[in-house]
mmCIF file of C-alpha atoms and ligand atoms in Angstrom:
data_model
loop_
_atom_site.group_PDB
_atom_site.id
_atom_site.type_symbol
_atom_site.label_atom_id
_atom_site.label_comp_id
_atom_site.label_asym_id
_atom_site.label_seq_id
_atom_site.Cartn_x
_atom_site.Cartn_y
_atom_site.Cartn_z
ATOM 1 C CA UNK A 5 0.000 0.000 0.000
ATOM 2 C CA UNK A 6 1.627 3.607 -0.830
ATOM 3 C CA UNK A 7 2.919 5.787 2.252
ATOM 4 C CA UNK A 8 0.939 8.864 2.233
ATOM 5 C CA UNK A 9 2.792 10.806 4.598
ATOM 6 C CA UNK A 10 4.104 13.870 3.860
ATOM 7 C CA UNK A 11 5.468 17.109 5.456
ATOM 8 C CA UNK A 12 3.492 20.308 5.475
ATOM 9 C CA UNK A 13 5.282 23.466 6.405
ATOM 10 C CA UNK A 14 7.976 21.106 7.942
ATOM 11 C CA UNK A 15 4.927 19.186 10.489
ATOM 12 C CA UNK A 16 4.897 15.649 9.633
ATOM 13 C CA UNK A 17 1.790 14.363 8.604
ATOM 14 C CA UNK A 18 0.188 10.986 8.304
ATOM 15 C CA UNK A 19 -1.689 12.028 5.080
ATOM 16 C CA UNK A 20 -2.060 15.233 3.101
ATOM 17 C CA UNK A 21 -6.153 15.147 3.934
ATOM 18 C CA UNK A 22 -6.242 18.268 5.911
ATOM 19 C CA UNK A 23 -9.959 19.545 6.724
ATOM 20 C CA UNK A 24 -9.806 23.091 6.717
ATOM 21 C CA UNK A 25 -11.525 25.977 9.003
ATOM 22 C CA UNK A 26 -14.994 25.571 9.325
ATOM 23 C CA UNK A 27 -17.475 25.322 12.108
ATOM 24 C CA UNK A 28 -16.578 21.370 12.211
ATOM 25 C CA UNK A 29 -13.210 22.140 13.842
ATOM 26 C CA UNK A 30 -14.311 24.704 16.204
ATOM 27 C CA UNK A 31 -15.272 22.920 19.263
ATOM 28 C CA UNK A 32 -13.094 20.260 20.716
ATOM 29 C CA UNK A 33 -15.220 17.683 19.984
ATOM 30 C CA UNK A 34 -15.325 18.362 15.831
ATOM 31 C CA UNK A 35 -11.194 18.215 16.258
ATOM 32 C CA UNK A 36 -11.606 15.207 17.765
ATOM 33 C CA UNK A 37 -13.978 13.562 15.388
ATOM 34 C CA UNK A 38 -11.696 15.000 12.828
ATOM 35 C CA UNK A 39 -9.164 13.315 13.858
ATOM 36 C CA UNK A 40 -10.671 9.810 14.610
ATOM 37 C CA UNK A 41 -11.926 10.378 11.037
ATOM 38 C CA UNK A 42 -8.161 9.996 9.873
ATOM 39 C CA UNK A 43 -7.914 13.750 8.999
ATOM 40 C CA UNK A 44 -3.386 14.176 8.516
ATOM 41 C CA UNK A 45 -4.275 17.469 10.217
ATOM 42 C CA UNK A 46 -6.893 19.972 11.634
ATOM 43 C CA UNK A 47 -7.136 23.755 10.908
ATOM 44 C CA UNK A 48 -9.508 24.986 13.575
ATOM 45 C CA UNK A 49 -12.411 28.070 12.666
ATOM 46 C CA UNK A 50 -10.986 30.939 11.970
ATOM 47 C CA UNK A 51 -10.819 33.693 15.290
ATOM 48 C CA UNK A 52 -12.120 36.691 14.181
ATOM 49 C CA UNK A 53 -11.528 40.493 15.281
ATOM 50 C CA UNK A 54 -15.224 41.074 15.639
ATOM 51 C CA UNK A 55 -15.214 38.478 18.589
ATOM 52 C CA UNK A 56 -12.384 39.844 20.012
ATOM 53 C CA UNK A 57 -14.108 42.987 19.801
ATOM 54 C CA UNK A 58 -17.146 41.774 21.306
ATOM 55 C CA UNK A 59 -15.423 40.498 24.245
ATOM 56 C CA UNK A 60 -13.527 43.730 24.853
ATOM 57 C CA UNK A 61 -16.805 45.492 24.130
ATOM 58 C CA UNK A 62 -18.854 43.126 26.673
ATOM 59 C CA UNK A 63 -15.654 43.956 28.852
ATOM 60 C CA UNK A 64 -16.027 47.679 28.812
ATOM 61 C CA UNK A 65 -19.867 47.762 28.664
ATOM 62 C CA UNK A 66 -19.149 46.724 32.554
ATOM 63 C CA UNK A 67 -16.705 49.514 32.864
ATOM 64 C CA UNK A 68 -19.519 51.353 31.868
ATOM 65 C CA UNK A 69 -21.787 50.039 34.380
ATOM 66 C CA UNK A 70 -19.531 50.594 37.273
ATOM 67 C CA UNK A 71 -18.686 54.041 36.060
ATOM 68 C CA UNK A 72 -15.304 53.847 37.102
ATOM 69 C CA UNK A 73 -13.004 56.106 34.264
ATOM 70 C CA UNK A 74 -10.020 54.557 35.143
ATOM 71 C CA UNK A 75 -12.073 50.586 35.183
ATOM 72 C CA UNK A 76 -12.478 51.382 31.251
ATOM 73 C CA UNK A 77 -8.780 51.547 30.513
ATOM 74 C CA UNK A 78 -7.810 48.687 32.465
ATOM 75 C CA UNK A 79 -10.707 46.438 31.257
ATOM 76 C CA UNK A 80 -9.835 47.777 27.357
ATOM 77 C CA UNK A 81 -6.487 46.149 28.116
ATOM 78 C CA UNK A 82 -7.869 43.428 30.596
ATOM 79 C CA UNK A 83 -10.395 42.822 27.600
ATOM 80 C CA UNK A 84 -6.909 42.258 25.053
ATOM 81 C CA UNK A 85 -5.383 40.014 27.504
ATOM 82 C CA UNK A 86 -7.689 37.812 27.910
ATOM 83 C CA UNK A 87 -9.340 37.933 24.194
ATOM 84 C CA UNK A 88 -11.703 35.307 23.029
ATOM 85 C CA UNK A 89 -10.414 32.951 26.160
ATOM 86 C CA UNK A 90 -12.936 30.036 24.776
ATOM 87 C CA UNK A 91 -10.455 30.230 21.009
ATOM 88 C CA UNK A 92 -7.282 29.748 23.271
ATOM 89 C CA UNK A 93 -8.480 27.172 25.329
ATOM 90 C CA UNK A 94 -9.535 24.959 22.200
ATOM 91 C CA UNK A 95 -6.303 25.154 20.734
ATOM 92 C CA UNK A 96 -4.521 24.201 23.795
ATOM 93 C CA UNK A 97 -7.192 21.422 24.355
ATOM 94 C CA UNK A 98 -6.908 20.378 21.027
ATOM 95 C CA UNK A 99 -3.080 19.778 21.182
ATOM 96 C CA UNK A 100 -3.773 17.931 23.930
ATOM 97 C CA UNK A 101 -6.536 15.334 22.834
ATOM 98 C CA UNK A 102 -5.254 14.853 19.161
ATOM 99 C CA UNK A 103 -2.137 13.485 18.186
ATOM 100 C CA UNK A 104 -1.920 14.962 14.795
ATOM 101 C CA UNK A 105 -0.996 18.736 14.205
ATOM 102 C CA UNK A 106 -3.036 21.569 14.742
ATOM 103 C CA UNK A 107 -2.955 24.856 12.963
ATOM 104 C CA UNK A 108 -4.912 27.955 14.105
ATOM 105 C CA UNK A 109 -6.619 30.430 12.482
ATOM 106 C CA UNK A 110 -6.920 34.154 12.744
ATOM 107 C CA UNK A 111 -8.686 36.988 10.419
ATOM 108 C CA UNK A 112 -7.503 40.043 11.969
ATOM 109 C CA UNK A 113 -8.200 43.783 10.550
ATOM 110 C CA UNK A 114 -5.756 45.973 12.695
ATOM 111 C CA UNK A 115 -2.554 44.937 12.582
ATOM 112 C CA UNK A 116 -1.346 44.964 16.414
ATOM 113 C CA UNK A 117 -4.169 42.514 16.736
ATOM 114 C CA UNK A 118 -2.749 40.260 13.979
ATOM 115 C CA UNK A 119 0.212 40.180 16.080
ATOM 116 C CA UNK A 120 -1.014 39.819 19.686
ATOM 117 C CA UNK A 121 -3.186 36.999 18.935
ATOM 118 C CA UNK A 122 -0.403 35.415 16.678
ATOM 119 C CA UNK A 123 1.499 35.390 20.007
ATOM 120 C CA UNK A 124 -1.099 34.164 21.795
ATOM 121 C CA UNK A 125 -1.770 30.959 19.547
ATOM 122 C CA UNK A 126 1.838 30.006 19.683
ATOM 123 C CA UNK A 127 1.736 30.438 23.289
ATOM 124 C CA UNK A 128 -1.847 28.020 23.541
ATOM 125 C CA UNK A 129 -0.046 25.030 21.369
ATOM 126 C CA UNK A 130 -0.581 25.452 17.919
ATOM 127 C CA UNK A 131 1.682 24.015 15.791
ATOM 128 C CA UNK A 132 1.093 26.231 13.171
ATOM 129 C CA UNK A 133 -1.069 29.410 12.398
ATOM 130 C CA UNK A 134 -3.002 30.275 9.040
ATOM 131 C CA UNK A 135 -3.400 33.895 8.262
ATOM 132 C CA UNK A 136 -7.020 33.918 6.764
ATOM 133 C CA UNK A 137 -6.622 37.348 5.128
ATOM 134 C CA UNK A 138 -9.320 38.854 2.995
ATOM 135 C CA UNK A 139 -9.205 42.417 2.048
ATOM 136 C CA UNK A 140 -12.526 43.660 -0.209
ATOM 137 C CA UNK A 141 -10.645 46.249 -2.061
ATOM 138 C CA UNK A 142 -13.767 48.396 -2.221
ATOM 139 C CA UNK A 143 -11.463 52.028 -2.129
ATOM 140 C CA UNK A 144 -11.414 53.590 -5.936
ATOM 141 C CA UNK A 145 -8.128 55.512 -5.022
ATOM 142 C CA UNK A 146 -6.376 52.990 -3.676
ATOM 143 C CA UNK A 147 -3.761 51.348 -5.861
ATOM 144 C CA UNK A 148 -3.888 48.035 -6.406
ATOM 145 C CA UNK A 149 -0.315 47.394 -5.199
ATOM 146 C CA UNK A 150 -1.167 49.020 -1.739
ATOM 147 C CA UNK A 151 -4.011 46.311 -1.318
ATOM 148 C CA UNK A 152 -1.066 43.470 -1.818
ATOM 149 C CA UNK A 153 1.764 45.147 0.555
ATOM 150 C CA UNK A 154 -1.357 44.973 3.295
ATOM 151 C CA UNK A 155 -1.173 41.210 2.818
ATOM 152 C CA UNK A 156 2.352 41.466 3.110
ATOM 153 C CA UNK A 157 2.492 43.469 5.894
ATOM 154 C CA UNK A 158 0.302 41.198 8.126
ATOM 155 C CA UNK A 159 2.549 38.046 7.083
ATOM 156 C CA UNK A 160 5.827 40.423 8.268
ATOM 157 C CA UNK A 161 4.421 41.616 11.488
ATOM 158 C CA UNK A 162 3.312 38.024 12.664
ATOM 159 C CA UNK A 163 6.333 36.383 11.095
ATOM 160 C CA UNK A 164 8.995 38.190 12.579
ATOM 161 C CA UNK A 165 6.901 37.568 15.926
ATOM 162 C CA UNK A 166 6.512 33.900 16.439
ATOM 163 C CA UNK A 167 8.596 30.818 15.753
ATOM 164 C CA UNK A 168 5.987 28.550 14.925
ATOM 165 C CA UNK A 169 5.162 28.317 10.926
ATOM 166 C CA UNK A 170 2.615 30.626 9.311
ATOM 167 C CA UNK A 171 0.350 30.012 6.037
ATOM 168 C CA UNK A 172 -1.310 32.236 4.580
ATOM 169 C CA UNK A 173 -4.997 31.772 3.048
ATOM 170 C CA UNK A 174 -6.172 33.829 0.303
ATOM 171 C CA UNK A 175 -8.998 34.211 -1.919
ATOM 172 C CA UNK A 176 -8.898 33.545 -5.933
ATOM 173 C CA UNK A 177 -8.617 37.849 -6.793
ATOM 174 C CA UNK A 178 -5.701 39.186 -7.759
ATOM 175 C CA UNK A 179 -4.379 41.009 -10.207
ATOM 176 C CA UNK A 180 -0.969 39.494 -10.665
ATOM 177 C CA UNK A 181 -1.329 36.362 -8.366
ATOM 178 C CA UNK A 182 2.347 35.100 -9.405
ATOM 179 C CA UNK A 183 3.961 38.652 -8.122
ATOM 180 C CA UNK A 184 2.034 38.797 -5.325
ATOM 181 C CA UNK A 185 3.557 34.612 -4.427
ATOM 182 C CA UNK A 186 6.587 35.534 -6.058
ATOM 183 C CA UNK A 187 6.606 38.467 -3.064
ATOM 184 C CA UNK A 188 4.776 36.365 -0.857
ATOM 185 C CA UNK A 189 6.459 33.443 -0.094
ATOM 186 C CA UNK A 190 10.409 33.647 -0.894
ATOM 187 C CA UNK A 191 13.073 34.597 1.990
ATOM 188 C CA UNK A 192 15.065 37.548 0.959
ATOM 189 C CA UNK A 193 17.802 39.686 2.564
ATOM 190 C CA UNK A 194 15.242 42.637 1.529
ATOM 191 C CA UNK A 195 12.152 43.397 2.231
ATOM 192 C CA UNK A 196 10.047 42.862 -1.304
ATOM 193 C CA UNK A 197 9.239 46.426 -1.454
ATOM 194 C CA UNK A 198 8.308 46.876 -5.266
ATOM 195 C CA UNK A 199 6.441 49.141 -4.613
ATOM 196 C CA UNK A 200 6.829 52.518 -2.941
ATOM 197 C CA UNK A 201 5.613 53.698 0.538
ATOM 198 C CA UNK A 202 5.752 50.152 2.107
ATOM 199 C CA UNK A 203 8.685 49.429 4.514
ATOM 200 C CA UNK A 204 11.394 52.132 3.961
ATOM 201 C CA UNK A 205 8.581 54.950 3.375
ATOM 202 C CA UNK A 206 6.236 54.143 6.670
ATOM 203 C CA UNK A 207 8.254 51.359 8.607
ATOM 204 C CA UNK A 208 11.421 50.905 10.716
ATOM 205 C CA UNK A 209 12.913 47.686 9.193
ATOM 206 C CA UNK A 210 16.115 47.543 11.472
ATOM 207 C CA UNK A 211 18.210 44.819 10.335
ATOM 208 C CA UNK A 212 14.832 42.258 9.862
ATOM 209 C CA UNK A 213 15.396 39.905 6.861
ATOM 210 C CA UNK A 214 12.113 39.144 5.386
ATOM 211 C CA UNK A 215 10.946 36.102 5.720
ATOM 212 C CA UNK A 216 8.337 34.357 3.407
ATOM 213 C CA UNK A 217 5.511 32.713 4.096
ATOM 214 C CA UNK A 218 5.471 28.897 4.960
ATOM 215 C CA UNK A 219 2.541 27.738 3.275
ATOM 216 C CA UNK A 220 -0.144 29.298 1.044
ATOM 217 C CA UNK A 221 -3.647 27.925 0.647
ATOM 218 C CA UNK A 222 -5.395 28.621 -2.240
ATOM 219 C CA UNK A 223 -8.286 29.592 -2.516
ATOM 220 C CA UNK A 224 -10.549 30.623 0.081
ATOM 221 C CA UNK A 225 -14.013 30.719 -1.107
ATOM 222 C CA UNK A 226 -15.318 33.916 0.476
ATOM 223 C CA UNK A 227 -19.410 34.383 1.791
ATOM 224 C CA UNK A 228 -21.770 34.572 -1.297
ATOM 225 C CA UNK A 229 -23.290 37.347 -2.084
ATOM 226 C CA UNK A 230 -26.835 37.131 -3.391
ATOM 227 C CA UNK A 231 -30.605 38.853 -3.392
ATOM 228 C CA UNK A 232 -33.320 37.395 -1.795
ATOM 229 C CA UNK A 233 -35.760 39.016 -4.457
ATOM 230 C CA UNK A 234 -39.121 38.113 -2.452
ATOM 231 C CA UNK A 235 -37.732 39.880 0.672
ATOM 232 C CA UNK A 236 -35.769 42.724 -1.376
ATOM 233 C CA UNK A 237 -32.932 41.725 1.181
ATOM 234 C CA UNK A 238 -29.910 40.588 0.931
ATOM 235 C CA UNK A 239 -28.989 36.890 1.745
ATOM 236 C CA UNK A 240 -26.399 34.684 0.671
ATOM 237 C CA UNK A 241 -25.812 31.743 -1.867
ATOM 238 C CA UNK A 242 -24.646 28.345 -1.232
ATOM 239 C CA UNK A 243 -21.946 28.051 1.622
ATOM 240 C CA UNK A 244 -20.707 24.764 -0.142
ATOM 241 C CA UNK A 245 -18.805 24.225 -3.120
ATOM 242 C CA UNK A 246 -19.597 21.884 -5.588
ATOM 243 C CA UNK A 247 -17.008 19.298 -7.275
ATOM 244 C CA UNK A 248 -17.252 21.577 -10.583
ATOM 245 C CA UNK A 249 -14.745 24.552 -8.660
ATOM 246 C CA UNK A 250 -11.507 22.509 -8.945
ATOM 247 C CA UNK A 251 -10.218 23.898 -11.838
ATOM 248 C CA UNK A 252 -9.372 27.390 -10.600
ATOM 249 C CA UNK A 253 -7.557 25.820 -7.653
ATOM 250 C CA UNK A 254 -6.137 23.135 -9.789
ATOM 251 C CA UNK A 255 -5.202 25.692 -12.511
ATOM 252 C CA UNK A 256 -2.799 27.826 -10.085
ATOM 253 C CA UNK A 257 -1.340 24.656 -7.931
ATOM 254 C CA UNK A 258 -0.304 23.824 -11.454
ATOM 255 C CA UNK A 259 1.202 27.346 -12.385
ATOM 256 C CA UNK A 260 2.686 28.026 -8.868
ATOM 257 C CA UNK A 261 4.544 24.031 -8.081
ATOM 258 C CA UNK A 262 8.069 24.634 -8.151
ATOM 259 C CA UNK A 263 8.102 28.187 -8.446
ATOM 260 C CA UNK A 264 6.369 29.366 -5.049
ATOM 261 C CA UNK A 265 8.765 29.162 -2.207
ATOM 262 C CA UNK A 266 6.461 27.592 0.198
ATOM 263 C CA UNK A 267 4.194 24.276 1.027
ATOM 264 C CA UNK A 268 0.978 24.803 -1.263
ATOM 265 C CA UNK A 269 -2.140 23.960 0.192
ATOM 266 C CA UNK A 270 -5.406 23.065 -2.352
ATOM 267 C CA UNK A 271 -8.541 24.164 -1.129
ATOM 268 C CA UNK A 272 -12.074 24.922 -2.825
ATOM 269 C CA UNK A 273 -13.722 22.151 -5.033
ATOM 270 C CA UNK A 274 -12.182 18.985 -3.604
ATOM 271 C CA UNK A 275 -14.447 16.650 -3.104
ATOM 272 C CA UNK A 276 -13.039 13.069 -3.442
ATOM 273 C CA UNK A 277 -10.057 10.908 -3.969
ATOM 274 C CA UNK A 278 -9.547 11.664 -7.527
ATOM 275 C CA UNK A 279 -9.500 15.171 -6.757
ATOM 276 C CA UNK A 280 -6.991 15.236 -4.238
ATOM 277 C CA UNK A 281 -4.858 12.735 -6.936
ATOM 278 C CA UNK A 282 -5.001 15.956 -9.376
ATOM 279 C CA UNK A 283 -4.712 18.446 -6.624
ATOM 280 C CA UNK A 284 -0.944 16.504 -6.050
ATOM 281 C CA UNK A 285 -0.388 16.063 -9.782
ATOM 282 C CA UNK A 286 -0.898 19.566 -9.858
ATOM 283 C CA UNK A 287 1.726 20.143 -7.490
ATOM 284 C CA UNK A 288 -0.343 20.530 -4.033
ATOM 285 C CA UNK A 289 1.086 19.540 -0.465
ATOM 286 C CA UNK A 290 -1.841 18.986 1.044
ATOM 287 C CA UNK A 291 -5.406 19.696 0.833
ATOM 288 C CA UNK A 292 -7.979 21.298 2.841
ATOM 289 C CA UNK A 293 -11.342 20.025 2.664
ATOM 290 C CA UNK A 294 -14.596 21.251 3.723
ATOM 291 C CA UNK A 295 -17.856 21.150 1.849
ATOM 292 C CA UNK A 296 -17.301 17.513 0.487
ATOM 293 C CA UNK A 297 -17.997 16.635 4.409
ATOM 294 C CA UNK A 298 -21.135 18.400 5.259
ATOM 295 C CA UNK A 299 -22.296 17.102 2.016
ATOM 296 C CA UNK A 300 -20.582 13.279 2.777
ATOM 297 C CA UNK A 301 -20.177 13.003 6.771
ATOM 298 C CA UNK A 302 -16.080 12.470 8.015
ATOM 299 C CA UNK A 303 -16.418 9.117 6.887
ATOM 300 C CA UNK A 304 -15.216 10.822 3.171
ATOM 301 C CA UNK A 305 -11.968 11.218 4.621
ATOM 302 C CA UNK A 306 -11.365 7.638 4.639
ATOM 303 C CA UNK A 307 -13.297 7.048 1.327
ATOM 304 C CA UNK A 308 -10.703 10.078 0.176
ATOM 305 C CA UNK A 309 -7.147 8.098 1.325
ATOM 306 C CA UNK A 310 -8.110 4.513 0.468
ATOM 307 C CA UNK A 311 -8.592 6.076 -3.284
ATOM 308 C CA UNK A 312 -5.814 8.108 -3.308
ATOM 309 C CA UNK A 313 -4.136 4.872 -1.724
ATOM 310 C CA UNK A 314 -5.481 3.098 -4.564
ATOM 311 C CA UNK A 315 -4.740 5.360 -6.988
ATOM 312 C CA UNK A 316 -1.330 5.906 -6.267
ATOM 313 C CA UNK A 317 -0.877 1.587 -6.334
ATOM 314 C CA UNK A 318 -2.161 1.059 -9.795
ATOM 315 C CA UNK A 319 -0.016 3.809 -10.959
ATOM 316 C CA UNK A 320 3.162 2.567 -9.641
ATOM 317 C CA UNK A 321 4.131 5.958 -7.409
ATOM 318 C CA UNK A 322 4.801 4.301 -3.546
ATOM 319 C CA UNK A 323 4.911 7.804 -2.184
ATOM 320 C CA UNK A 324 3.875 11.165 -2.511
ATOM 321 C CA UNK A 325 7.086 13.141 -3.200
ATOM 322 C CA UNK A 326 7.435 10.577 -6.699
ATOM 323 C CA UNK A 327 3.926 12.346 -8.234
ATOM 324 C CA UNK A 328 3.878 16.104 -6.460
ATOM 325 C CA UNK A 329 3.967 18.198 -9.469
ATOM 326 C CA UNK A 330 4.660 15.872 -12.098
ATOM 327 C CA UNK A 331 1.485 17.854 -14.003
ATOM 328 C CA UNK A 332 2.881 21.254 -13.041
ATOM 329 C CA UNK A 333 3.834 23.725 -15.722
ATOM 330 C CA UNK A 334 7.268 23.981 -14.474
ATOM 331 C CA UNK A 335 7.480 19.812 -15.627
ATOM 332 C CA UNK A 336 5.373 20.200 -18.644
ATOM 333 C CA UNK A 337 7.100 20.345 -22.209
ATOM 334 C CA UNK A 338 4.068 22.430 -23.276
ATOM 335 C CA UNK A 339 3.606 25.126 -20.045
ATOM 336 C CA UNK A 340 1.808 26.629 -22.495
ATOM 337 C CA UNK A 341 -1.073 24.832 -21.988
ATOM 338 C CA UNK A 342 -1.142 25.770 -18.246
ATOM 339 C CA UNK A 343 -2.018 29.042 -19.440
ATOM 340 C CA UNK A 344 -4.426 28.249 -21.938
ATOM 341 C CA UNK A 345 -7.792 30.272 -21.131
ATOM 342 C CA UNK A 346 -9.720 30.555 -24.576
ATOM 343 C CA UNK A 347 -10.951 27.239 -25.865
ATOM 344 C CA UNK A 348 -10.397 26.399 -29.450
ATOM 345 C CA UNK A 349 -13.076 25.221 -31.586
ATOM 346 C CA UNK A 350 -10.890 21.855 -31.895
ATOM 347 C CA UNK A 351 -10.959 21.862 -28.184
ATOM 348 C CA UNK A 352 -14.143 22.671 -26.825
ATOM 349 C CA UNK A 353 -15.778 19.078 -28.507
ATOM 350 C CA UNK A 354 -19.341 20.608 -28.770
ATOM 351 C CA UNK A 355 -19.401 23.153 -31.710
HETATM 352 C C1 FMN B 6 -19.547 26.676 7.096
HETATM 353 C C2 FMN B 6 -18.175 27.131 6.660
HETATM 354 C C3 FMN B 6 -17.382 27.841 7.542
HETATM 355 C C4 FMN B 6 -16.118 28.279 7.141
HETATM 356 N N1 FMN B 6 -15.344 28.976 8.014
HETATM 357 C C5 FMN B 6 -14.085 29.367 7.647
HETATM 358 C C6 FMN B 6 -13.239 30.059 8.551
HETATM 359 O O1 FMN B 6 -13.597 30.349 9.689
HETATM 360 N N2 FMN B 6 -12.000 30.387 8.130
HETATM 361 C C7 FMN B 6 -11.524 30.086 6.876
HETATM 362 O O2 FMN B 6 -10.375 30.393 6.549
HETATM 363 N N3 FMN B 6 -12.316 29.413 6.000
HETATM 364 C C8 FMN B 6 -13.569 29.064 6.347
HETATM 365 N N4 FMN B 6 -14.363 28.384 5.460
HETATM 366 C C9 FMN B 6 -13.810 28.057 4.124
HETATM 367 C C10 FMN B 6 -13.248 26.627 4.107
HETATM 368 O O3 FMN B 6 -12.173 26.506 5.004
HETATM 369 C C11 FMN B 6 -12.760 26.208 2.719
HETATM 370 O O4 FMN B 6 -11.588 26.933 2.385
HETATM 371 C C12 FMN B 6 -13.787 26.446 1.617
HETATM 372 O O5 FMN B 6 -15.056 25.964 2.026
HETATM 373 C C13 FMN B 6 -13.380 25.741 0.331
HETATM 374 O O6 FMN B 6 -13.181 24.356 0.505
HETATM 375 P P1 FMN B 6 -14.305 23.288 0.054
HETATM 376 O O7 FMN B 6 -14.518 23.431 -1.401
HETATM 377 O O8 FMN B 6 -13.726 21.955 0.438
HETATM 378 O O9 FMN B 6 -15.537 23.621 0.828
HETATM 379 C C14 FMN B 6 -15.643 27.966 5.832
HETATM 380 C C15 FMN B 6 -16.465 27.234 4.969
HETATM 381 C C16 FMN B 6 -17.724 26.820 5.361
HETATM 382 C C17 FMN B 6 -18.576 26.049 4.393
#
């Protein structure tokens, strides 16, 4: 039977079947099910500002109450410290009821938050933390290159804070998505400050060397936005993705394998075996999973190894690290193709 072990962002991992942040893994007893489930790792639900917010709020709505001025500083602080307590105690419990690796999530907006709860993760257990970072560039005078050194100012605040590895998540829309990896992910003696303003302009850099990212999941698939046309309100569409939204993921595992100079994670559209055998063709680490188990119960994660297991058998390839990539451009003899987006009357089959 073929070893499907593997390494992400230098944790070893029984199998690259990762489920990703979702409301499964945000209690302790999803991560454990998770795990039971044969998940190679868990990334718990994302913490968010807005509950770190509320709790501060909650925190200083007392302050209020006792109408002591000095109370509201010290509970504002009191409120930081202490955060979203019920997020740091699942990570440490977590590490402490599953023996496979567990990687935290945070979506931050301010930037010293990014950092303090960074901290704060590393210091709960986590092996690992995922920066889910979505920014809705909704400003018509900001520059599009602005929008990406934000993304890579959140990866060099927490990075050059905690020891422990950090991913970053992102969402399918960019304008440049090779740059922004290129920028992204590789260690360099500078800063990659293309573009002007960021570092030198605003920032004290001291002697930090810019480090890159450790892993980069792609893609998020962000809230959908719809109209509820009875109610003239707005609602949303389906939270799940369906089996058909592989390619886009597939398309830039394929483009990036090789090239990036981090662990690629494949998320959005996976749904079984097969597809986790093209996400690795394509050049994927791991994958991150979601949707295909509300819509299948855990028990797909087993369904998922014993056909990649299969898979990988009839094909001859005994591990993982003999098939990564072999479908990426960089070990095509027609990359070409890997940027094909028109399709050709020969192509297409039904003109
Ligand atoms: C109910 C639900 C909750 C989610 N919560 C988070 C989250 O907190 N943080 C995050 O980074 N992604 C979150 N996601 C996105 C998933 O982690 C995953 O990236 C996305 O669903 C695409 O994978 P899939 O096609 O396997 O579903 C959530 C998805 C769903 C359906």
């Amino acid at each position: 039977m073929a070893d499907l072990s593997t390494t992400y962002m230098g944790l070893a991992l029984k199998n690259p079947i990762l489920v990703a942040s979702n409301s499964l893994t945000g209690t302790i007893d999803g991560v454990r099910r998770c795990a039971e489930a044969g998940a190679g790792a868990v990334v718990l639900k994302s913490l968010f500002e807005e509950q770190i917010v509320a709790e501060t709020d909650a925190l200083n709505q007392y302050a209020d109450y006792t109408g002591a001025a000095e109370a509201y500083d010290y509970i504002q602080g009191y409120g930081m410290e202490l955060g979203p307590q019920d997020y740091l105690k699942l990570v440490t419990q977590a590490k402490q009821s599953v023996p496979i690796p567990i990687i935290a999530s945070l979506n931050c907006i301010s930037s010293k938050r990014w950092t303090d709860y960074a901290i704060k993760l590393e210091t709960a257990g986590a092996d690992a933390i995922e920066l889910n970072v979505g920014i809705m560039p909704t400003q018509a005078k900001l520059e599009g290159l602005r929008v990406i050194d934000q993304y890579l100012q959140i990866l060099f605040d927490v990075k050059s804070r905690v020891k422990i590895p950090v991913a970053m998540k992102v969402g399918p829309y960019f304008t440049n998505f090779a740059n922004f990896v290129d920028r992204l992910s590789h260690d360099r003696a500078e800063a990659p400050a293309y573009s002007v303003g960021w570092f030198g302009k605003n920032r004290e850099v001291g002697n930090l060397t810019w480090k890159g990212a450790d892993g980069l999941v792609l893609f998020n698939r962000y809230y959908r936005f719809d109209i509820d046309l009875e109610n003239m309100a707005l609602t949303h569409g389906n939270p799940f993705s369906s089996p058909n939204e592989i390619h886009y993921t597939l398309r830039w595992l394929s483009l990036l394998a090789g090239k990036a100079g981090c662990d690629l994670a494949g998320t959005t559209g996976i749904h079984t075996g097969q597809d986790v055998v093209k996400a690795i063709l394509a050049g994927a680490k791991v994958v991150q999973i979601c949707s295909t188990l509300y819509l299948n119960g855990l028990e797909q994660i087993s369904r998922m190894k014993e056909d990649l297991g299969g898979w990988m058998d009839e094909h001859g390839y005994a591990k993982l690290c003999d098939m990564r990539g072999k479908l990426s451009q960089k070990m095509s003899k027609q990359p070409e193709h890997h940027e094909r987006l028109q399709y050709l009357k020969l192509l297409s089959g039904i003109e």
